[in-house]
Amino acid sequence: MLEQILKQKEKEVVALHERYGSDLRARAEAYVFSTDESSKAGALTAGPSERTEGRSLKRALKSVAEGSDIPALIAEIKRKSPSKGVLREAFDPLKIALDYETAHVQAISVLTDVPFFAGDPAFVSLVKRVTRVPVLRKDFIIDSIQLYESVLIGADAVLLIVRALNEEQLFTLYTEARRLHLDVLVEVHDLPELKRALLLPDAVIGMNNRNLNTFETTLETTYELLPHVPKDRLIVSESGIRTHEEMRMLKQRGVHGVLVGETLMRASDLVQAVYKLRHGHSTGAHGAATST
């Protein structure tokens, strides 16, 4: 499946180059580095008028590193997946984002892949406008032009999947993303991939508990990789997290954040679902969730 997705991404990258050429890079750089507000008009969508420097994924992960018995929660907005099909029939990214904001999640992950996950790059701008937390663009990034697009739709962070990239691609994309002031979640699934990720200075390590070949999930993936990560690195456990107890165990083992998608997308009440993940039980009424 990953190979099929990457072939589609290659076509999308060609289309982006044909549509924008070098203009997209110039617009992204102006958006990031210029102090002239007129340059902000280069955004691809009607997103925020300026980049919000305070929206740092790293800072969000560190903010709950101490004083909490659970990791930071990166809540995902995802309509469907290749392995599970449609996850949320009544899919409204605006309402989902507002519910996550009400529930005080630390960050929001937005699937932007169109053919396989029914996402849309425009969802990032939509979420950014109505929330105050960092927004992670989750897609299969294989070319710098996707980073420029990410900047212009308002992403604060992007995902780089080690398995999808060769050594040169991984280093080049990571370096360019950091130059553009994007935080980067570098995703790994096994020890060889982790060793490659650790060569990237200060990268946030995402441990994907889902096997991208079989799509099966197990938290043992995170537990097996944790001993190989230096103490000064930020770690996010991705996929397969369903309960408060699992979150507590991950925090005790040294995980700084968790990325939760399917569990939340299948919930009828997102605010209650977030609260239950954090506390192990529901609140008495909708909307009563508090930050942790």
PDB file of C-alpha atoms in Angstrom:
ATOM      1  CA  MET A   1       0.000   0.000   0.000  1.00  0.00           C
ATOM      2  CA  LEU A   2       2.790   2.446   0.849  1.00  0.00           C
ATOM      3  CA  GLU A   3       4.340   1.923  -2.579  1.00  0.00           C
ATOM      4  CA  GLN A   4       0.986   2.658  -4.203  1.00  0.00           C
ATOM      5  CA  ILE A   5       0.558   5.829  -2.151  1.00  0.00           C
ATOM      6  CA  LEU A   6       4.060   7.043  -3.004  1.00  0.00           C
ATOM      7  CA  LYS A   7       3.466   6.535  -6.721  1.00  0.00           C
ATOM      8  CA  GLN A   8       0.397   8.742  -6.412  1.00  0.00           C
ATOM      9  CA  LYS A   9       2.445  11.336  -4.492  1.00  0.00           C
ATOM     10  CA  GLU A  10       4.966  11.454  -7.327  1.00  0.00           C
ATOM     11  CA  LYS A  11       2.131  12.397  -9.684  1.00  0.00           C
ATOM     12  CA  GLU A  12       0.902  15.059  -7.274  1.00  0.00           C
ATOM     13  CA  VAL A  13       4.394  16.526  -6.970  1.00  0.00           C
ATOM     14  CA  VAL A  14       4.691  16.750 -10.755  1.00  0.00           C
ATOM     15  CA  ALA A  15       1.341  18.540 -10.849  1.00  0.00           C
ATOM     16  CA  LEU A  16       2.465  21.022  -8.183  1.00  0.00           C
ATOM     17  CA  HIS A  17       5.649  21.798 -10.112  1.00  0.00           C
ATOM     18  CA  GLU A  18       3.695  22.239 -13.333  1.00  0.00           C
ATOM     19  CA  ARG A  19       1.183  24.530 -11.662  1.00  0.00           C
ATOM     20  CA  TYR A  20       3.489  26.688  -9.565  1.00  0.00           C
ATOM     21  CA  GLY A  21       7.092  26.115 -10.639  1.00  0.00           C
ATOM     22  CA  SER A  22       9.599  28.034  -8.523  1.00  0.00           C
ATOM     23  CA  ASP A  23       6.920  30.552  -7.555  1.00  0.00           C
ATOM     24  CA  LEU A  24       5.729  28.424  -4.652  1.00  0.00           C
ATOM     25  CA  ARG A  25       9.135  28.506  -2.974  1.00  0.00           C
ATOM     26  CA  ALA A  26       9.368  32.285  -3.325  1.00  0.00           C
ATOM     27  CA  ARG A  27       5.898  32.750  -1.878  1.00  0.00           C
ATOM     28  CA  ALA A  28       6.636  30.422   1.041  1.00  0.00           C
ATOM     29  CA  GLU A  29       9.889  32.201   1.850  1.00  0.00           C
ATOM     30  CA  ALA A  30       8.164  35.577   1.717  1.00  0.00           C
ATOM     31  CA  TYR A  31       5.443  34.214   3.980  1.00  0.00           C
ATOM     32  CA  VAL A  32       7.967  32.988   6.542  1.00  0.00           C
ATOM     33  CA  PHE A  33      10.701  35.585   6.450  1.00  0.00           C
ATOM     34  CA  SER A  34       9.183  38.864   5.253  1.00  0.00           C
ATOM     35  CA  THR A  35       8.053  41.510   7.734  1.00  0.00           C
ATOM     36  CA  ASP A  36       5.896  43.103   5.039  1.00  0.00           C
ATOM     37  CA  GLU A  37       2.270  42.118   5.645  1.00  0.00           C
ATOM     38  CA  SER A  38       1.509  42.460   1.921  1.00  0.00           C
ATOM     39  CA  SER A  39       3.649  39.361   1.348  1.00  0.00           C
ATOM     40  CA  LYS A  40       1.207  37.313   3.396  1.00  0.00           C
ATOM     41  CA  ALA A  41      -1.215  37.509   0.494  1.00  0.00           C
ATOM     42  CA  GLY A  42       0.758  34.666  -1.067  1.00  0.00           C
ATOM     43  CA  ALA A  43      -1.044  32.072   1.044  1.00  0.00           C
ATOM     44  CA  LEU A  44      -2.733  29.338  -0.987  1.00  0.00           C
ATOM     45  CA  THR A  45      -5.974  29.531   0.952  1.00  0.00           C
ATOM     46  CA  ALA A  46      -7.883  32.021   3.023  1.00  0.00           C
ATOM     47  CA  GLY A  47      -5.932  30.969   6.063  1.00  0.00           C
ATOM     48  CA  PRO A  48      -4.381  33.007   8.858  1.00  0.00           C
ATOM     49  CA  SER A  49      -3.016  36.382   7.787  1.00  0.00           C
ATOM     50  CA  GLU A  50       0.299  35.706   9.493  1.00  0.00           C
ATOM     51  CA  ARG A  51       2.290  32.787  10.834  1.00  0.00           C
ATOM     52  CA  THR A  52       1.789  32.380  14.544  1.00  0.00           C
ATOM     53  CA  GLU A  53       5.218  31.972  16.087  1.00  0.00           C
ATOM     54  CA  GLY A  54       3.777  30.642  19.334  1.00  0.00           C
ATOM     55  CA  ARG A  55       2.398  27.485  17.711  1.00  0.00           C
ATOM     56  CA  SER A  56       5.271  25.118  18.229  1.00  0.00           C
ATOM     57  CA  LEU A  57       4.729  21.367  18.291  1.00  0.00           C
ATOM     58  CA  LYS A  58       7.930  20.935  20.272  1.00  0.00           C
ATOM     59  CA  ARG A  59       6.798  23.453  22.852  1.00  0.00           C
ATOM     60  CA  ALA A  60       3.416  21.748  23.103  1.00  0.00           C
ATOM     61  CA  LEU A  61       5.089  18.398  23.784  1.00  0.00           C
ATOM     62  CA  LYS A  62       7.404  19.897  26.380  1.00  0.00           C
ATOM     63  CA  SER A  63       4.561  21.755  28.093  1.00  0.00           C
ATOM     64  CA  VAL A  64       3.212  18.553  29.637  1.00  0.00           C
ATOM     65  CA  ALA A  65       6.548  16.771  29.983  1.00  0.00           C
ATOM     66  CA  GLU A  66       6.451  17.352  33.727  1.00  0.00           C
ATOM     67  CA  GLY A  67       3.576  17.567  36.157  1.00  0.00           C
ATOM     68  CA  SER A  68       1.236  15.207  34.297  1.00  0.00           C
ATOM     69  CA  ASP A  69       0.824  11.444  34.378  1.00  0.00           C
ATOM     70  CA  ILE A  70      -0.080  11.296  30.680  1.00  0.00           C
ATOM     71  CA  PRO A  71       1.659  12.525  27.513  1.00  0.00           C
ATOM     72  CA  ALA A  72       0.588  15.463  25.367  1.00  0.00           C
ATOM     73  CA  LEU A  73      -2.303  14.594  23.064  1.00  0.00           C
ATOM     74  CA  ILE A  74      -2.062  15.202  19.326  1.00  0.00           C
ATOM     75  CA  ALA A  75      -5.647  14.642  18.186  1.00  0.00           C
ATOM     76  CA  GLU A  76      -6.160  13.706  14.559  1.00  0.00           C
ATOM     77  CA  ILE A  77      -8.686  14.765  11.946  1.00  0.00           C
ATOM     78  CA  LYS A  78      -9.069  11.881   9.503  1.00  0.00           C
ATOM     79  CA  ARG A  79     -12.105  10.931   7.435  1.00  0.00           C
ATOM     80  CA  LYS A  80     -10.962   7.461   6.387  1.00  0.00           C
ATOM     81  CA  SER A  81      -7.946   5.194   6.053  1.00  0.00           C
ATOM     82  CA  PRO A  82      -6.956   2.533   3.489  1.00  0.00           C
ATOM     83  CA  SER A  83      -7.071  -0.199   6.130  1.00  0.00           C
ATOM     84  CA  LYS A  84     -10.232   0.763   8.048  1.00  0.00           C
ATOM     85  CA  GLY A  85     -12.344   2.527   5.424  1.00  0.00           C
ATOM     86  CA  VAL A  86     -14.571   5.413   6.492  1.00  0.00           C
ATOM     87  CA  LEU A  87     -13.984   6.268  10.148  1.00  0.00           C
ATOM     88  CA  ARG A  88     -16.465   9.092  10.522  1.00  0.00           C
ATOM     89  CA  GLU A  89     -19.594   9.325   8.381  1.00  0.00           C
ATOM     90  CA  ALA A  90     -20.635  12.782   9.596  1.00  0.00           C
ATOM     91  CA  PHE A  91     -17.255  14.312   8.832  1.00  0.00           C
ATOM     92  CA  ASP A  92     -17.037  18.040   9.498  1.00  0.00           C
ATOM     93  CA  PRO A  93     -13.425  19.196   9.985  1.00  0.00           C
ATOM     94  CA  LEU A  94     -14.536  22.579  11.322  1.00  0.00           C
ATOM     95  CA  LYS A  95     -16.700  21.045  14.055  1.00  0.00           C
ATOM     96  CA  ILE A  96     -14.029  18.479  14.886  1.00  0.00           C
ATOM     97  CA  ALA A  97     -11.431  21.224  15.269  1.00  0.00           C
ATOM     98  CA  LEU A  98     -13.731  23.250  17.505  1.00  0.00           C
ATOM     99  CA  ASP A  99     -14.420  20.189  19.664  1.00  0.00           C
ATOM    100  CA  TYR A 100     -10.694  19.524  19.995  1.00  0.00           C
ATOM    101  CA  GLU A 101     -10.154  23.155  20.971  1.00  0.00           C
ATOM    102  CA  THR A 102     -12.878  22.831  23.607  1.00  0.00           C
ATOM    103  CA  ALA A 103     -11.232  19.657  24.904  1.00  0.00           C
ATOM    104  CA  HIS A 104      -7.849  21.422  25.219  1.00  0.00           C
ATOM    105  CA  VAL A 105      -5.778  19.020  23.137  1.00  0.00           C
ATOM    106  CA  GLN A 106      -2.126  20.030  22.829  1.00  0.00           C
ATOM    107  CA  ALA A 107      -1.965  19.796  19.015  1.00  0.00           C
ATOM    108  CA  ILE A 108      -4.051  18.729  16.027  1.00  0.00           C
ATOM    109  CA  SER A 109      -2.950  16.443  13.200  1.00  0.00           C
ATOM    110  CA  VAL A 110      -4.715  16.918   9.872  1.00  0.00           C
ATOM    111  CA  LEU A 111      -4.665  14.303   7.112  1.00  0.00           C
ATOM    112  CA  THR A 112      -4.333  16.108   3.788  1.00  0.00           C
ATOM    113  CA  ASP A 113      -3.958  13.166   1.407  1.00  0.00           C
ATOM    114  CA  VAL A 114      -6.956  13.180  -0.941  1.00  0.00           C
ATOM    115  CA  PRO A 115      -7.202   9.796  -2.740  1.00  0.00           C
ATOM    116  CA  PHE A 116      -6.393   7.431   0.134  1.00  0.00           C
ATOM    117  CA  PHE A 117      -7.532   9.317   3.257  1.00  0.00           C
ATOM    118  CA  ALA A 118     -10.181  11.680   1.825  1.00  0.00           C
ATOM    119  CA  GLY A 119      -8.308  14.637   3.249  1.00  0.00           C
ATOM    120  CA  ASP A 120      -7.621  18.044   1.768  1.00  0.00           C
ATOM    121  CA  PRO A 121      -4.786  20.574   2.193  1.00  0.00           C
ATOM    122  CA  ALA A 122      -7.459  23.219   2.752  1.00  0.00           C
ATOM    123  CA  PHE A 123      -8.409  21.483   6.006  1.00  0.00           C
ATOM    124  CA  VAL A 124      -5.154  22.761   7.542  1.00  0.00           C
ATOM    125  CA  SER A 125      -6.103  26.392   6.966  1.00  0.00           C
ATOM    126  CA  LEU A 126      -9.606  25.742   8.239  1.00  0.00           C
ATOM    127  CA  VAL A 127      -8.331  24.195  11.460  1.00  0.00           C
ATOM    128  CA  LYS A 128      -5.703  26.895  11.910  1.00  0.00           C
ATOM    129  CA  ARG A 129      -8.313  29.663  11.788  1.00  0.00           C
ATOM    130  CA  VAL A 130     -10.486  28.288  14.578  1.00  0.00           C
ATOM    131  CA  THR A 131      -7.878  26.902  17.000  1.00  0.00           C
ATOM    132  CA  ARG A 132      -4.898  28.113  19.003  1.00  0.00           C
ATOM    133  CA  VAL A 133      -2.799  24.940  19.055  1.00  0.00           C
ATOM    134  CA  PRO A 134      -0.079  23.717  16.659  1.00  0.00           C
ATOM    135  CA  VAL A 135      -1.372  22.106  13.474  1.00  0.00           C
ATOM    136  CA  LEU A 136       0.543  19.156  12.037  1.00  0.00           C
ATOM    137  CA  ARG A 137       0.129  18.458   8.338  1.00  0.00           C
ATOM    138  CA  LYS A 138       0.085  14.686   7.979  1.00  0.00           C
ATOM    139  CA  ASP A 139       0.813  13.528   4.456  1.00  0.00           C
ATOM    140  CA  PHE A 140       3.401  11.612   2.467  1.00  0.00           C
ATOM    141  CA  ILE A 141       5.991  14.302   1.786  1.00  0.00           C
ATOM    142  CA  ILE A 142       8.630  13.386  -0.789  1.00  0.00           C
ATOM    143  CA  ASP A 143       9.549  16.751  -2.326  1.00  0.00           C
ATOM    144  CA  SER A 144      10.375  20.246  -1.078  1.00  0.00           C
ATOM    145  CA  ILE A 145       7.487  21.745  -3.011  1.00  0.00           C
ATOM    146  CA  GLN A 146       5.150  20.016  -0.553  1.00  0.00           C
ATOM    147  CA  LEU A 147       6.919  21.872   2.260  1.00  0.00           C
ATOM    148  CA  TYR A 148       6.322  25.199   0.532  1.00  0.00           C
ATOM    149  CA  GLU A 149       2.680  24.243   0.125  1.00  0.00           C
ATOM    150  CA  SER A 150       2.566  23.309   3.819  1.00  0.00           C
ATOM    151  CA  VAL A 151       3.820  26.751   4.823  1.00  0.00           C
ATOM    152  CA  LEU A 152       1.262  28.486   2.630  1.00  0.00           C
ATOM    153  CA  ILE A 153      -1.703  26.541   3.978  1.00  0.00           C
ATOM    154  CA  GLY A 154      -0.677  27.401   7.527  1.00  0.00           C
ATOM    155  CA  ALA A 155       0.923  24.209   8.856  1.00  0.00           C
ATOM    156  CA  ASP A 156       3.103  24.552  11.949  1.00  0.00           C
ATOM    157  CA  ALA A 157       4.642  21.098  11.586  1.00  0.00           C
ATOM    158  CA  VAL A 158       4.953  18.348   8.993  1.00  0.00           C
ATOM    159  CA  LEU A 159       5.440  14.585   8.979  1.00  0.00           C
ATOM    160  CA  LEU A 160       8.409  12.907   7.317  1.00  0.00           C
ATOM    161  CA  ILE A 161       8.206   9.117   7.004  1.00  0.00           C
ATOM    162  CA  VAL A 162      11.645   7.507   7.059  1.00  0.00           C
ATOM    163  CA  ARG A 163      10.455   4.421   5.188  1.00  0.00           C
ATOM    164  CA  ALA A 164       9.269   6.594   2.297  1.00  0.00           C
ATOM    165  CA  LEU A 165      12.555   8.471   1.817  1.00  0.00           C
ATOM    166  CA  ASN A 166      16.145   7.693   0.938  1.00  0.00           C
ATOM    167  CA  GLU A 167      19.033   9.177   2.922  1.00  0.00           C
ATOM    168  CA  GLU A 168      19.416  12.263   0.730  1.00  0.00           C
ATOM    169  CA  GLN A 169      15.681  12.967   0.592  1.00  0.00           C
ATOM    170  CA  LEU A 170      15.288  12.644   4.354  1.00  0.00           C
ATOM    171  CA  PHE A 171      18.164  14.989   5.175  1.00  0.00           C
ATOM    172  CA  THR A 172      17.231  17.528   2.488  1.00  0.00           C
ATOM    173  CA  LEU A 173      13.555  17.661   3.426  1.00  0.00           C
ATOM    174  CA  TYR A 174      14.272  17.848   7.151  1.00  0.00           C
ATOM    175  CA  THR A 175      16.809  20.638   6.689  1.00  0.00           C
ATOM    176  CA  GLU A 176      14.489  22.609   4.418  1.00  0.00           C
ATOM    177  CA  ALA A 177      11.527  22.195   6.764  1.00  0.00           C
ATOM    178  CA  ARG A 178      13.531  23.520   9.702  1.00  0.00           C
ATOM    179  CA  ARG A 179      14.784  26.435   7.578  1.00  0.00           C
ATOM    180  CA  LEU A 180      11.123  27.293   6.962  1.00  0.00           C
ATOM    181  CA  HIS A 181      10.482  27.217  10.731  1.00  0.00           C
ATOM    182  CA  LEU A 182       8.384  24.062  10.488  1.00  0.00           C
ATOM    183  CA  ASP A 183       8.644  21.527  13.291  1.00  0.00           C
ATOM    184  CA  VAL A 184       9.144  18.007  11.971  1.00  0.00           C
ATOM    185  CA  LEU A 185       7.766  14.725  13.267  1.00  0.00           C
ATOM    186  CA  VAL A 186      10.083  12.048  11.855  1.00  0.00           C
ATOM    187  CA  GLU A 187       8.235   8.742  11.728  1.00  0.00           C
ATOM    188  CA  VAL A 188       9.901   5.362  12.249  1.00  0.00           C
ATOM    189  CA  HIS A 189       8.683   1.800  12.710  1.00  0.00           C
ATOM    190  CA  ASP A 190      11.815  -0.238  13.416  1.00  0.00           C
ATOM    191  CA  LEU A 191      15.371   0.105  14.712  1.00  0.00           C
ATOM    192  CA  PRO A 192      17.118   0.725  11.354  1.00  0.00           C
ATOM    193  CA  GLU A 193      14.663   3.543  10.630  1.00  0.00           C
ATOM    194  CA  LEU A 194      15.170   4.951  14.128  1.00  0.00           C
ATOM    195  CA  LYS A 195      18.934   5.043  13.633  1.00  0.00           C
ATOM    196  CA  ARG A 196      18.422   7.080  10.457  1.00  0.00           C
ATOM    197  CA  ALA A 197      16.046   9.469  12.216  1.00  0.00           C
ATOM    198  CA  LEU A 198      18.477  10.047  15.076  1.00  0.00           C
ATOM    199  CA  LEU A 199      21.018  11.421  12.593  1.00  0.00           C
ATOM    200  CA  LEU A 200      18.722  14.420  12.157  1.00  0.00           C
ATOM    201  CA  PRO A 201      19.602  17.022  14.805  1.00  0.00           C
ATOM    202  CA  ASP A 202      16.850  17.679  17.323  1.00  0.00           C
ATOM    203  CA  ALA A 203      14.181  15.819  15.335  1.00  0.00           C
ATOM    204  CA  VAL A 204      10.978  14.822  17.129  1.00  0.00           C
ATOM    205  CA  ILE A 205      10.805  11.031  16.851  1.00  0.00           C
ATOM    206  CA  GLY A 206       7.433   9.545  15.942  1.00  0.00           C
ATOM    207  CA  MET A 207       7.133   5.827  16.638  1.00  0.00           C
ATOM    208  CA  ASN A 208       4.432   4.421  14.396  1.00  0.00           C
ATOM    209  CA  ASN A 209       2.838   1.410  16.031  1.00  0.00           C
ATOM    210  CA  ARG A 210       1.121   0.589  12.739  1.00  0.00           C
ATOM    211  CA  ASN A 211       2.981  -1.644  10.321  1.00  0.00           C
ATOM    212  CA  LEU A 212       2.655   0.147   6.971  1.00  0.00           C
ATOM    213  CA  ASN A 213       2.733  -3.181   5.139  1.00  0.00           C
ATOM    214  CA  THR A 214       0.111  -5.079   7.164  1.00  0.00           C
ATOM    215  CA  PHE A 215      -1.571  -2.074   8.888  1.00  0.00           C
ATOM    216  CA  GLU A 216      -1.653  -4.025  12.171  1.00  0.00           C
ATOM    217  CA  THR A 217      -0.907  -2.053  15.348  1.00  0.00           C
ATOM    218  CA  THR A 218       0.892  -2.912  18.568  1.00  0.00           C
ATOM    219  CA  LEU A 219       2.305  -0.655  21.271  1.00  0.00           C
ATOM    220  CA  GLU A 220       5.212  -3.064  21.574  1.00  0.00           C
ATOM    221  CA  THR A 221       6.726  -1.177  18.645  1.00  0.00           C
ATOM    222  CA  THR A 222       7.137   1.906  20.830  1.00  0.00           C
ATOM    223  CA  TYR A 223       8.260  -0.070  23.876  1.00  0.00           C
ATOM    224  CA  GLU A 224      10.960  -1.880  21.875  1.00  0.00           C
ATOM    225  CA  LEU A 225      12.339   1.321  20.338  1.00  0.00           C
ATOM    226  CA  LEU A 226      12.323   3.530  23.439  1.00  0.00           C
ATOM    227  CA  PRO A 227      15.582   2.211  24.987  1.00  0.00           C
ATOM    228  CA  HIS A 228      17.471   3.234  21.845  1.00  0.00           C
ATOM    229  CA  VAL A 229      16.518   6.926  21.990  1.00  0.00           C
ATOM    230  CA  PRO A 230      18.686   9.495  23.813  1.00  0.00           C
ATOM    231  CA  LYS A 231      17.009  11.110  26.814  1.00  0.00           C
ATOM    232  CA  ASP A 232      17.119  14.569  25.260  1.00  0.00           C
ATOM    233  CA  ARG A 233      14.865  13.633  22.316  1.00  0.00           C
ATOM    234  CA  LEU A 234      11.129  14.251  22.188  1.00  0.00           C
ATOM    235  CA  ILE A 235       9.140  11.094  21.432  1.00  0.00           C
ATOM    236  CA  VAL A 236       5.617  10.663  20.068  1.00  0.00           C
ATOM    237  CA  SER A 237       3.856   7.295  19.973  1.00  0.00           C
ATOM    238  CA  GLU A 238       1.522   7.046  16.978  1.00  0.00           C
ATOM    239  CA  SER A 239      -1.475   4.784  16.304  1.00  0.00           C
ATOM    240  CA  GLY A 240      -3.119   2.071  18.360  1.00  0.00           C
ATOM    241  CA  ILE A 241      -3.614   4.146  21.523  1.00  0.00           C
ATOM    242  CA  ARG A 242      -7.139   3.575  22.811  1.00  0.00           C
ATOM    243  CA  THR A 243      -7.224   3.915  26.605  1.00  0.00           C
ATOM    244  CA  HIS A 244      -6.156   6.128  29.486  1.00  0.00           C
ATOM    245  CA  GLU A 245      -4.121   3.278  30.939  1.00  0.00           C
ATOM    246  CA  GLU A 246      -2.145   2.942  27.703  1.00  0.00           C
ATOM    247  CA  MET A 247      -1.425   6.667  27.811  1.00  0.00           C
ATOM    248  CA  ARG A 248      -0.221   6.405  31.418  1.00  0.00           C
ATOM    249  CA  MET A 249       2.041   3.471  30.582  1.00  0.00           C
ATOM    250  CA  LEU A 250       3.541   5.317  27.623  1.00  0.00           C
ATOM    251  CA  LYS A 251       4.255   8.370  29.783  1.00  0.00           C
ATOM    252  CA  GLN A 252       5.891   6.218  32.454  1.00  0.00           C
ATOM    253  CA  ARG A 253       8.160   4.704  29.806  1.00  0.00           C
ATOM    254  CA  GLY A 254       9.324   8.129  28.599  1.00  0.00           C
ATOM    255  CA  VAL A 255       6.929   9.124  25.805  1.00  0.00           C
ATOM    256  CA  HIS A 256       6.220  12.861  25.546  1.00  0.00           C
ATOM    257  CA  GLY A 257       3.209  12.769  23.229  1.00  0.00           C
ATOM    258  CA  VAL A 258       0.693  10.450  21.606  1.00  0.00           C
ATOM    259  CA  LEU A 259      -1.043  10.811  18.267  1.00  0.00           C
ATOM    260  CA  VAL A 260      -4.577   9.422  18.363  1.00  0.00           C
ATOM    261  CA  GLY A 261      -6.766   9.167  15.288  1.00  0.00           C
ATOM    262  CA  GLU A 262      -9.128   6.228  14.879  1.00  0.00           C
ATOM    263  CA  THR A 263     -10.191   6.069  18.542  1.00  0.00           C
ATOM    264  CA  LEU A 264     -11.334   9.691  18.431  1.00  0.00           C
ATOM    265  CA  MET A 265     -12.770   9.654  14.916  1.00  0.00           C
ATOM    266  CA  ARG A 266     -15.105   6.788  15.834  1.00  0.00           C
ATOM    267  CA  ALA A 267     -16.394   8.605  18.943  1.00  0.00           C
ATOM    268  CA  SER A 268     -19.790  10.291  18.767  1.00  0.00           C
ATOM    269  CA  ASP A 269     -18.773  12.919  21.342  1.00  0.00           C
ATOM    270  CA  LEU A 270     -15.209  14.087  20.811  1.00  0.00           C
ATOM    271  CA  VAL A 271     -14.979  16.218  23.947  1.00  0.00           C
ATOM    272  CA  GLN A 272     -16.039  13.278  26.089  1.00  0.00           C
ATOM    273  CA  ALA A 273     -13.696  10.948  24.200  1.00  0.00           C
ATOM    274  CA  VAL A 274     -10.698  13.203  24.862  1.00  0.00           C
ATOM    275  CA  TYR A 275     -11.641  13.500  28.533  1.00  0.00           C
ATOM    276  CA  LYS A 276     -11.929   9.719  28.844  1.00  0.00           C
ATOM    277  CA  LEU A 277      -8.488   9.235  27.297  1.00  0.00           C
ATOM    278  CA  ARG A 278      -7.040  11.640  29.834  1.00  0.00           C
ATOM    279  CA  HIS A 279      -8.889  10.499  32.945  1.00  0.00           C
ATOM    280  CA  GLY A 280     -10.151   6.978  32.301  1.00  0.00           C
ATOM    281  CA  HIS A 281     -13.806   7.961  32.667  1.00  0.00           C
ATOM    282  CA  SER A 282     -16.326  10.325  31.105  1.00  0.00           C
ATOM    283  CA  THR A 283     -17.472  13.661  32.478  1.00  0.00           C
ATOM    284  CA  GLY A 284     -20.957  14.223  33.745  1.00  0.00           C
ATOM    285  CA  ALA A 285     -21.896  16.361  30.784  1.00  0.00           C
ATOM    286  CA  HIS A 286     -20.709  17.318  27.320  1.00  0.00           C
ATOM    287  CA  GLY A 287     -18.131  20.080  27.259  1.00  0.00           C
ATOM    288  CA  ALA A 288     -16.953  19.633  30.825  1.00  0.00           C
ATOM    289  CA  ALA A 289     -13.459  18.518  29.830  1.00  0.00           C
ATOM    290  CA  THR A 290     -10.582  20.360  31.385  1.00  0.00           C
ATOM    291  CA  SER A 291      -6.972  20.682  30.355  1.00  0.00           C
ATOM    292  CA  THR A 292      -4.387  18.322  31.782  1.00  0.00           C
TER     293      THR A 292
END
